[in-house]
PDB file of C-alpha atoms and ligand atoms in Angstrom:
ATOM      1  CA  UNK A   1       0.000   0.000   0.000  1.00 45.00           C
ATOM      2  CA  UNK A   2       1.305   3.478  -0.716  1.00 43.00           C
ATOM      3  CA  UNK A   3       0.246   4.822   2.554  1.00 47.00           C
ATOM      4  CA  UNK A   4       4.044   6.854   3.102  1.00 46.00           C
ATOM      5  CA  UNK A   5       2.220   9.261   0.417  1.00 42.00           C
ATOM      6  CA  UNK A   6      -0.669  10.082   2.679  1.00 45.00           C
ATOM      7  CA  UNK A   7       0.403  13.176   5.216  1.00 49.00           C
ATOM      8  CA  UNK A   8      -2.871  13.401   7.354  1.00 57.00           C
ATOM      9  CA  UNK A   9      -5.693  11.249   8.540  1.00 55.00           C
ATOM     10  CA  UNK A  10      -8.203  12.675   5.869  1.00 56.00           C
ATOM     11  CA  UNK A  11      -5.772  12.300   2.986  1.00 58.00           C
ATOM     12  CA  UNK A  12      -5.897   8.427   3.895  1.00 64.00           C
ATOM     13  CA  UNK A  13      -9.974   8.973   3.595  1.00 62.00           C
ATOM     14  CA  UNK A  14      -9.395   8.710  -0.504  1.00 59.00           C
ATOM     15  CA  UNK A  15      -7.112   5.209   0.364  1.00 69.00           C
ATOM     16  CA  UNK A  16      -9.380   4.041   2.896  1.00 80.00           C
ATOM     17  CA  UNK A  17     -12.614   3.209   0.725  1.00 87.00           C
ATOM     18  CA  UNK A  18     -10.723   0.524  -1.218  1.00 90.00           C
ATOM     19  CA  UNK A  19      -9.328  -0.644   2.099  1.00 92.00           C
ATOM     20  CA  UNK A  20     -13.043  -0.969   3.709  1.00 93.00           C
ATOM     21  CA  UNK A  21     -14.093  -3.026   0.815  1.00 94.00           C
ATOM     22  CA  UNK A  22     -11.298  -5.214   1.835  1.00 95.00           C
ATOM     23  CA  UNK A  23     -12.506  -5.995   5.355  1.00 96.00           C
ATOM     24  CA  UNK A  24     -16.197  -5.883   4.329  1.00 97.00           C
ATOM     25  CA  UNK A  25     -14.628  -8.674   2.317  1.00 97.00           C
ATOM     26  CA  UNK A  26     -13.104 -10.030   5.100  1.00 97.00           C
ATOM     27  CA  UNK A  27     -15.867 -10.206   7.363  1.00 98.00           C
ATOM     28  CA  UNK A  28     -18.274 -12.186   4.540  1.00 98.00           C
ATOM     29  CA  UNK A  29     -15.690 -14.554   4.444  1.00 98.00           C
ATOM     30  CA  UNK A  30     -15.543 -14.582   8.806  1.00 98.00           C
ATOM     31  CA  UNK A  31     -19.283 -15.250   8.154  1.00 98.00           C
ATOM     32  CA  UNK A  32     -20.682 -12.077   8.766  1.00 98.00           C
ATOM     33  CA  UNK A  33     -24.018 -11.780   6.471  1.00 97.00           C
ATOM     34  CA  UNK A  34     -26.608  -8.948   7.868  1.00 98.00           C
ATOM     35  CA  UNK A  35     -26.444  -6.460   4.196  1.00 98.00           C
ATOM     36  CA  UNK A  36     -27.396  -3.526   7.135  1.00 98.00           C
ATOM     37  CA  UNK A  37     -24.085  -4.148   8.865  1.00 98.00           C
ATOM     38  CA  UNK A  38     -22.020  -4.688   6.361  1.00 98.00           C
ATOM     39  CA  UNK A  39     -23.328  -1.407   4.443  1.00 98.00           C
ATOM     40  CA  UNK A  40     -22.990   0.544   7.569  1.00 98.00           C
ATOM     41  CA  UNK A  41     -19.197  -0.766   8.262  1.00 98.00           C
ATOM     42  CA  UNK A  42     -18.062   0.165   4.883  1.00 97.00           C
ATOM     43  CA  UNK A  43     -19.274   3.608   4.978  1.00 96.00           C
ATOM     44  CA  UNK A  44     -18.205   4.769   8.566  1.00 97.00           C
ATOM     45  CA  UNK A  45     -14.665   5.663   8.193  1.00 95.00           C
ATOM     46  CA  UNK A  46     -13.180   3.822  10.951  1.00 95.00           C
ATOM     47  CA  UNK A  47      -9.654   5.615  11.092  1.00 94.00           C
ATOM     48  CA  UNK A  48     -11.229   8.455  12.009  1.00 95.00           C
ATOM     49  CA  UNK A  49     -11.616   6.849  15.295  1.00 96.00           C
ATOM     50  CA  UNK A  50      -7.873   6.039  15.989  1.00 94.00           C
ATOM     51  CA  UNK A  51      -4.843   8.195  16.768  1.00 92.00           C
ATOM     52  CA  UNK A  52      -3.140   9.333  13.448  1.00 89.00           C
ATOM     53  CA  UNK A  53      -0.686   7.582  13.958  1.00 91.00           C
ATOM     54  CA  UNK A  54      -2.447   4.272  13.716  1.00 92.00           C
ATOM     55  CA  UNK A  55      -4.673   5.218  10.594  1.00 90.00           C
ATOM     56  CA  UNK A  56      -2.736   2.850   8.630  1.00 88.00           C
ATOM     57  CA  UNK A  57      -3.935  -0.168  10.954  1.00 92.00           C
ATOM     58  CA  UNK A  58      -7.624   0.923  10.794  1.00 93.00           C
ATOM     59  CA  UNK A  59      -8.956  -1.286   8.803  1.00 93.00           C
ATOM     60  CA  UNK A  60      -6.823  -4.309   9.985  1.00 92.00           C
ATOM     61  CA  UNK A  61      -8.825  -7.389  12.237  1.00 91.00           C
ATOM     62  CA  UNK A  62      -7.077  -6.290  15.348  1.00 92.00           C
ATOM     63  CA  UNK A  63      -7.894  -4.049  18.558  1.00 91.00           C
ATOM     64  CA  UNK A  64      -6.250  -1.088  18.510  1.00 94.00           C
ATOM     65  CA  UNK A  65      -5.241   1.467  21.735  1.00 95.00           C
ATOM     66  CA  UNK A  66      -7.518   4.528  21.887  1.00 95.00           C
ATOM     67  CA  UNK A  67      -5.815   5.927  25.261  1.00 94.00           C
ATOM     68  CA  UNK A  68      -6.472   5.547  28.906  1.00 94.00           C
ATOM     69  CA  UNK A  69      -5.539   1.780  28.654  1.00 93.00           C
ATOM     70  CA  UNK A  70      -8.515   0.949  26.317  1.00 95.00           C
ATOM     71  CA  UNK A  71      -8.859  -0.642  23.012  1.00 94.00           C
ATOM     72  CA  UNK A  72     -11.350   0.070  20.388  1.00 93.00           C
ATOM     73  CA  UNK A  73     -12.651  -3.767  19.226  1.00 93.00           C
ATOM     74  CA  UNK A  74     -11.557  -5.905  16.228  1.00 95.00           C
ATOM     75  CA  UNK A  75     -13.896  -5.305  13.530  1.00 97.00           C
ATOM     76  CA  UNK A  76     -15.088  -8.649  13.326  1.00 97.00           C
ATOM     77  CA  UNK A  77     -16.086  -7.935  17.074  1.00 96.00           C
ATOM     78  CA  UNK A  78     -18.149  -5.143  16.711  1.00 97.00           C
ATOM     79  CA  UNK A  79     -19.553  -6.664  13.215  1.00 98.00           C
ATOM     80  CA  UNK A  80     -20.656  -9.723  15.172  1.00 98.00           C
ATOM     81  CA  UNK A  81     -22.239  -8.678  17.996  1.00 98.00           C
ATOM     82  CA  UNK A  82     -23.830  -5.344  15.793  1.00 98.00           C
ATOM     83  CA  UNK A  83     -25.274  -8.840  13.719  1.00 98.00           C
ATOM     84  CA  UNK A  84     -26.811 -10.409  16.726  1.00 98.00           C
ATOM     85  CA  UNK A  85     -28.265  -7.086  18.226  1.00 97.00           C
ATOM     86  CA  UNK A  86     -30.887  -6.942  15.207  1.00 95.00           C
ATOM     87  CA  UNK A  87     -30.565 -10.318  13.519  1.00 96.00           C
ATOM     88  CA  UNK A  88     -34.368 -10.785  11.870  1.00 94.00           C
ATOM     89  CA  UNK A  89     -35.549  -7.563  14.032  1.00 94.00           C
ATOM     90  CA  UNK A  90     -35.644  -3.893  12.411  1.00 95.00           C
ATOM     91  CA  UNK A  91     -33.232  -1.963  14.088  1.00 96.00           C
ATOM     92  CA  UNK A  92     -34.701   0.380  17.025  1.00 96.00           C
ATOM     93  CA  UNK A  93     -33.582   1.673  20.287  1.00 98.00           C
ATOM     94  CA  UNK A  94     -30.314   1.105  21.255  1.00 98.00           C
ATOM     95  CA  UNK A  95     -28.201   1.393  24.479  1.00 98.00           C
ATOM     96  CA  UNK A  96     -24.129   1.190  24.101  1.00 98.00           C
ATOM     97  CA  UNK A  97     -22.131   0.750  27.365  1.00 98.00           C
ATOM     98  CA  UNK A  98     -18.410   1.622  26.799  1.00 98.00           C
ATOM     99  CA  UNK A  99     -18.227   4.874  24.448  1.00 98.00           C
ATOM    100  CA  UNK A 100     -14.795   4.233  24.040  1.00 97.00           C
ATOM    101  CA  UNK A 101     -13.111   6.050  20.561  1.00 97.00           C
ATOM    102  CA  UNK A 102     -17.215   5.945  19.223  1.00 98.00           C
ATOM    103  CA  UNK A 103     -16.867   3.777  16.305  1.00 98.00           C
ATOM    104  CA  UNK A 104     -19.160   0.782  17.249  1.00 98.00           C
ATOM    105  CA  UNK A 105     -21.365   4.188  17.847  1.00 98.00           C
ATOM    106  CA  UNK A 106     -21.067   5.009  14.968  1.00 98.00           C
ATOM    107  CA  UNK A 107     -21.518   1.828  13.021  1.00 98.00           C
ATOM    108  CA  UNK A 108     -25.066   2.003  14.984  1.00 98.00           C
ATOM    109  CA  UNK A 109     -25.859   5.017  14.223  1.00 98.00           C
ATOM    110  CA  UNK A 110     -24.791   4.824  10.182  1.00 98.00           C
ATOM    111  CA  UNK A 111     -27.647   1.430  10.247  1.00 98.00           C
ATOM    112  CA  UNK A 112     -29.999   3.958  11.976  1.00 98.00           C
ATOM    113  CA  UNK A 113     -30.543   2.815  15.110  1.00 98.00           C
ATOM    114  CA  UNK A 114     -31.814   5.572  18.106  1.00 98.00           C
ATOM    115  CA  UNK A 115     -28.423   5.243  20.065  1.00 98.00           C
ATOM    116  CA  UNK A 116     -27.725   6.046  23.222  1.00 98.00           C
ATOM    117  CA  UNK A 117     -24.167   5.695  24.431  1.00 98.00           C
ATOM    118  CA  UNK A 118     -22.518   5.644  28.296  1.00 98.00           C
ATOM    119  CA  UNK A 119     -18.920   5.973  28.860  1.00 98.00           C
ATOM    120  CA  UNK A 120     -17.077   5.932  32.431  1.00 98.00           C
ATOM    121  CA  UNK A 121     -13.865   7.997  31.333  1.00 98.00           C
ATOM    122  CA  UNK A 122     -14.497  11.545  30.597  1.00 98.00           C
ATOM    123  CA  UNK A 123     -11.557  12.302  28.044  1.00 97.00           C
ATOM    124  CA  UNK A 124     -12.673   9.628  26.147  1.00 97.00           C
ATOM    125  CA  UNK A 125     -16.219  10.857  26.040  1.00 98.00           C
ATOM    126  CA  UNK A 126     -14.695  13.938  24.719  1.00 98.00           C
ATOM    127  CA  UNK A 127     -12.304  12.034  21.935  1.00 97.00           C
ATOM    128  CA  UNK A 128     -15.417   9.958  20.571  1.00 98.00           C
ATOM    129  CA  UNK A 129     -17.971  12.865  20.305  1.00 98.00           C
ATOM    130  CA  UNK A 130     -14.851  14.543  18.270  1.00 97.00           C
ATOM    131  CA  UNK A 131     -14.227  11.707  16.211  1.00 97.00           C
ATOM    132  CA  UNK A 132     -18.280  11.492  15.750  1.00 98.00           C
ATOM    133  CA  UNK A 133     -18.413  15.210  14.653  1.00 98.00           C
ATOM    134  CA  UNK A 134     -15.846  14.651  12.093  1.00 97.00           C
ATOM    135  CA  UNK A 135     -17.597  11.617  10.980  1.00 97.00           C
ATOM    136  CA  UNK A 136     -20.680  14.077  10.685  1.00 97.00           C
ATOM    137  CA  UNK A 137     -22.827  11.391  12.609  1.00 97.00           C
ATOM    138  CA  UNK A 138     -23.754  13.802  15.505  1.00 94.00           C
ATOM    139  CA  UNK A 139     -27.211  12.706  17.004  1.00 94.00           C
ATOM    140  CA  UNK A 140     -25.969  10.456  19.384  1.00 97.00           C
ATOM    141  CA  UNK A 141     -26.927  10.638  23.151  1.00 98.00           C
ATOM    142  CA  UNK A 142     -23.502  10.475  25.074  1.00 98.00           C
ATOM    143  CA  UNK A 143     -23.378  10.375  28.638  1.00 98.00           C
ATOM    144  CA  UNK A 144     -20.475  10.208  31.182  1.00 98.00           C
ATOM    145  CA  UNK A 145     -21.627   7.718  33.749  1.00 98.00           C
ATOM    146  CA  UNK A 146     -20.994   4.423  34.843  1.00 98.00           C
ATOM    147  CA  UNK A 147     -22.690   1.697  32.256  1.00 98.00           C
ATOM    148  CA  UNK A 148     -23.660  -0.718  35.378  1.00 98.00           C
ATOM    149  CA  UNK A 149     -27.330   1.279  36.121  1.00 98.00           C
ATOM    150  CA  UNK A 150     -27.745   1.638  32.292  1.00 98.00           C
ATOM    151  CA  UNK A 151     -30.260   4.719  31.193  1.00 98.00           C
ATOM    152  CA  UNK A 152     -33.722   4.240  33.231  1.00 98.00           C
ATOM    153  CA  UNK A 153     -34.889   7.651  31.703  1.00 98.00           C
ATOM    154  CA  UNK A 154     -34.617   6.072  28.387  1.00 98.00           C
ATOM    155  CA  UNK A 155     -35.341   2.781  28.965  1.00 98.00           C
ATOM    156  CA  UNK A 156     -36.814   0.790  27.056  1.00 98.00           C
ATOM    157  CA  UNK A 157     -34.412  -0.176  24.997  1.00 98.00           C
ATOM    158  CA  UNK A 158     -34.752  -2.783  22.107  1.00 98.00           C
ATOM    159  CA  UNK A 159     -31.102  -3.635  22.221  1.00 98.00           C
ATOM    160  CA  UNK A 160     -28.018  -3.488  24.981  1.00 98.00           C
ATOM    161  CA  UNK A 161     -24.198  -4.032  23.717  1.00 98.00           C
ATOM    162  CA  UNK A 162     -21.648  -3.982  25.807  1.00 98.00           C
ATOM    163  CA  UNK A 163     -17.947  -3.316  25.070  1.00 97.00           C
ATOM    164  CA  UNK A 164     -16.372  -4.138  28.049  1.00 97.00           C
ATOM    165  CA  UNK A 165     -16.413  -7.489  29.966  1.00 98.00           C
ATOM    166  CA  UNK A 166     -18.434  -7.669  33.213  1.00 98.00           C
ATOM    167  CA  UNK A 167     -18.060 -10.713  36.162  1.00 97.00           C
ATOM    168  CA  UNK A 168     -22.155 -10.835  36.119  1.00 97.00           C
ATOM    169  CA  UNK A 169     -25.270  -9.468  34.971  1.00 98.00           C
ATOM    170  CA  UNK A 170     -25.560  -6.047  35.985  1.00 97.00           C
ATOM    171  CA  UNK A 171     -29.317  -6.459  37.045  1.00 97.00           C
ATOM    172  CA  UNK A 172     -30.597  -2.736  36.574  1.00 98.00           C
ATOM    173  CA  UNK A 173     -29.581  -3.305  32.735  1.00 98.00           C
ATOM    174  CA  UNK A 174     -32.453  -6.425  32.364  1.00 98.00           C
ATOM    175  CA  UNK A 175     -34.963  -4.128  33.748  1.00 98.00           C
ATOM    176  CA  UNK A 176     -34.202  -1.782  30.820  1.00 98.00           C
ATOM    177  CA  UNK A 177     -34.999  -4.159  28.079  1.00 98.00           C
ATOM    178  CA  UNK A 178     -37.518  -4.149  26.361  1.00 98.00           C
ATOM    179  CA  UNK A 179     -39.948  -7.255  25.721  1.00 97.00           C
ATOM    180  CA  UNK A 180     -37.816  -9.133  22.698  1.00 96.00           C
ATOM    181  CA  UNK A 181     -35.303  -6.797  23.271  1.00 97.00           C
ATOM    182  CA  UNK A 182     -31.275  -8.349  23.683  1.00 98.00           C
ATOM    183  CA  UNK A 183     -28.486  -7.807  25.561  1.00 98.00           C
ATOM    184  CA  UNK A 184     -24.846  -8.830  23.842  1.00 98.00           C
ATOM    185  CA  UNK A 185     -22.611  -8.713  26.634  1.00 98.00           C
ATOM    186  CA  UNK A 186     -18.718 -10.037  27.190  1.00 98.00           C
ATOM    187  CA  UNK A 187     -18.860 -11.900  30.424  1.00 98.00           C
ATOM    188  CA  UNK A 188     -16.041 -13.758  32.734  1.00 97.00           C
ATOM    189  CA  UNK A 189     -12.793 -12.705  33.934  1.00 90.00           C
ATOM    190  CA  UNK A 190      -9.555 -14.453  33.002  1.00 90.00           C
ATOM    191  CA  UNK A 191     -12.070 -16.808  30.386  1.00 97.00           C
ATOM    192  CA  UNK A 192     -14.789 -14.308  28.720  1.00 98.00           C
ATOM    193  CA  UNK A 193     -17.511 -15.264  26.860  1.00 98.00           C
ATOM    194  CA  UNK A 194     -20.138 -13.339  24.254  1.00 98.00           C
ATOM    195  CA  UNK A 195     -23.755 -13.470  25.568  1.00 98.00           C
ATOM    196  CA  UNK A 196     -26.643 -13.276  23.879  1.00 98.00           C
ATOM    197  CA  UNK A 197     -29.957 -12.667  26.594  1.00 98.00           C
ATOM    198  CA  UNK A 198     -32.895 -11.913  25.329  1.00 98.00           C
ATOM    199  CA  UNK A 199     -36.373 -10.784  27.248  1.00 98.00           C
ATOM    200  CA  UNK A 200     -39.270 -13.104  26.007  1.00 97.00           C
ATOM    201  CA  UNK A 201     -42.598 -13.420  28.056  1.00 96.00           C
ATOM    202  CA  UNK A 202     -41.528 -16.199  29.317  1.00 97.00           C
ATOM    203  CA  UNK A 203     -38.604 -14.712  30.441  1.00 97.00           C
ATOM    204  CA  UNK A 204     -34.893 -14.668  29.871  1.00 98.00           C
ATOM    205  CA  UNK A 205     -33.107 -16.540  27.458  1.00 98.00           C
ATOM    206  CA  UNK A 206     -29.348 -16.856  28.082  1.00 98.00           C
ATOM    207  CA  UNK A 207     -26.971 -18.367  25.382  1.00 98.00           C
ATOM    208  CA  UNK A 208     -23.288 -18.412  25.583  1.00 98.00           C
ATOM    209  CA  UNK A 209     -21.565 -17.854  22.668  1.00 98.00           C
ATOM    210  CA  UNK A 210     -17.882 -17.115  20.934  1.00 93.00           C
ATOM    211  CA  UNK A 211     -14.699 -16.872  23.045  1.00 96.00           C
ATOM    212  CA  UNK A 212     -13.618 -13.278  23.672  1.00 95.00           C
ATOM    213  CA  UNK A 213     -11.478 -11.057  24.697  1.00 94.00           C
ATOM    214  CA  UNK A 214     -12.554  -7.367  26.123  1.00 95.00           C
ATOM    215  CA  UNK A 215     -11.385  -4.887  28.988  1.00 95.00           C
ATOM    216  CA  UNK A 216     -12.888  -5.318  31.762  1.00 96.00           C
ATOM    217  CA  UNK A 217     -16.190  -3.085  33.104  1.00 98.00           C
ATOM    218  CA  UNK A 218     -15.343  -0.588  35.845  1.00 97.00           C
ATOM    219  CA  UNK A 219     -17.010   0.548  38.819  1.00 97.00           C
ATOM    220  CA  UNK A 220     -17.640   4.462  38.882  1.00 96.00           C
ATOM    221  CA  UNK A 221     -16.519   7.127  36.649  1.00 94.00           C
ATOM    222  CA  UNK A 222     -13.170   8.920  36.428  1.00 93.00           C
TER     223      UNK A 222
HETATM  224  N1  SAH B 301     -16.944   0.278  21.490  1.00 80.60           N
HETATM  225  C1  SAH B 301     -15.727   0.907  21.901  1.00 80.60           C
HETATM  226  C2  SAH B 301     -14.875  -0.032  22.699  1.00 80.60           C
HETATM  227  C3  SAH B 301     -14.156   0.649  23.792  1.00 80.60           C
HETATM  228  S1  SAH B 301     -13.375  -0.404  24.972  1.00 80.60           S
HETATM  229  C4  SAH B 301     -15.011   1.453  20.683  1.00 80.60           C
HETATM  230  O1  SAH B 301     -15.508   1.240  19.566  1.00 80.60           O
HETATM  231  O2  SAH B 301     -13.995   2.124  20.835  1.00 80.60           O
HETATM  232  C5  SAH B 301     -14.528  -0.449  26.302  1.00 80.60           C
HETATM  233  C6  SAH B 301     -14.905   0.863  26.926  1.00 80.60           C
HETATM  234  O3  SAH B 301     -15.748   0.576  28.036  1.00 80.60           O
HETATM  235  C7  SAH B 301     -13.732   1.660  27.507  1.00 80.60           C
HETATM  236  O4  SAH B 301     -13.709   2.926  26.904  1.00 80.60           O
HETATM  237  C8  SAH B 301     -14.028   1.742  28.994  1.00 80.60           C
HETATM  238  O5  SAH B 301     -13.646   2.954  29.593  1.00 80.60           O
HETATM  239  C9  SAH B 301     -15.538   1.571  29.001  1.00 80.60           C
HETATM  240  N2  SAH B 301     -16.109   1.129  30.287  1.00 80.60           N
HETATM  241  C10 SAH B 301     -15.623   0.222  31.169  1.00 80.60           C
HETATM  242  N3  SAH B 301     -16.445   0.096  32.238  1.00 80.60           N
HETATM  243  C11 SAH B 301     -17.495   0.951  32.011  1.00 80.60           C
HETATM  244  C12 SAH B 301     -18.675   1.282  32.737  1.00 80.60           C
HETATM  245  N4  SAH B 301     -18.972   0.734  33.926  1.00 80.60           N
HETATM  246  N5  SAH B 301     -19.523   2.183  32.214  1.00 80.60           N
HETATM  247  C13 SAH B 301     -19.256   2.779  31.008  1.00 80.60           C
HETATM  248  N6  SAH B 301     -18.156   2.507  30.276  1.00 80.60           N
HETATM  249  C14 SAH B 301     -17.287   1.604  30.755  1.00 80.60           C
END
């Protein structure tokens, strides 16, 4: 790739839409087939959510640092669990735990879901409602709190994801679903796991999934 050309983050834009084809690609061939996710992955430019200097990794299958000790997900991550959040539902109402750099906000926002977004680490907050604003996908709801108690004044919500691994449950987030609504959550410690939980009227409907790897959720805000 000719990247050494490039001297900014948007001169890579005119690069960068051969290299999203490339992972769209790449995720078909992972297994990925929701058309709304894939459509909405090629078109949100995701190294506008990284550091400059890591532009040229954007579009690789690998987590990346975004500062503060945090790492914004593989792409096959957030394609995944962005595919389970809707699969044979229209998209609706959506709550996002762990702002982080915004892209998996952005990816939600791009497929036209109503997003709501909490993140526990204020500069971060600040980076992803920049990166956001450059992306020109501004009507996001993005609140500094802690992710645990979820949103009550929105709640319901049709769809929870989580991007950070918790030991259990948090409890006040079930309350917040609505009926046929999901939760995709990372859960464990040293050995995490994707769940899928969704609210029938019979109840809840756990099923462990993939093998995962995500930071883990924090207590508070800083
Ligand atoms: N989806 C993000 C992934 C960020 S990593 C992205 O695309 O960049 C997970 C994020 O969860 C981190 O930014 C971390 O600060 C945040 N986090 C951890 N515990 C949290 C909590 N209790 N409430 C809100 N955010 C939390």
């Amino acid at each position: 790739m000719a990247l050494q050309l490039t001297s900014s983050r948007q001169d890579y834009g005119m690069l960068s839409d051969r290299t999203r084809m490339r992972m769209i690609d790449r995720l078909r061939q992972a297994g990925i087939r929701d058309e709304r996710v894939l459509a909405a992955m090629y078109e949100v430019q995701r190294h506008l959510f990284v550091d400059q200097a890591l532009a040229t990794r954007a579009y690789d299958d690998v987590a990346l640092p975004i500062g503060m000790g945090q790492t914004i997900s593989q792409p096959l991550t957030v394609a995944r669990m962005t595919e389970l959040l809707f699969a044979d539902r229209p998209i609706g109402k959506v709550l996002e735990i762990g702002t982080g750099c915004g892209y998996q906000t952005a990816v939600l926002l791009k497929m036209g879901a109503t997003v709501y977004s909490i993140e526990r680490i204020g500069t971060l907050l600040d980076k992803a409602r920049k990166h956001l604003r450059t992306a020109k996908l501004v009507h996001a709801r993005l609140v500094h709190g802690d992710g645990h108690f979820g949103l009550p004044e929105a709640a319901p919500f049709d769809g929870i994801i989580m991007a950070a691994a918790a030991k259990a449950v948090p409890e006040a987030l079930l309350g917040q679903l609505a009926e046929g609504g999901r939760l995709i959550m990372p859960m464990g410690d040293t050995e995490q796991y994707l769940w899928h939980i969704e609210k029938t009227r019979q109840g809840l409907q756990r099923t462990k999934l993939d093998a995962v790897k995500f930071v883990p959720l924090l207590p508070g805000r800083d």
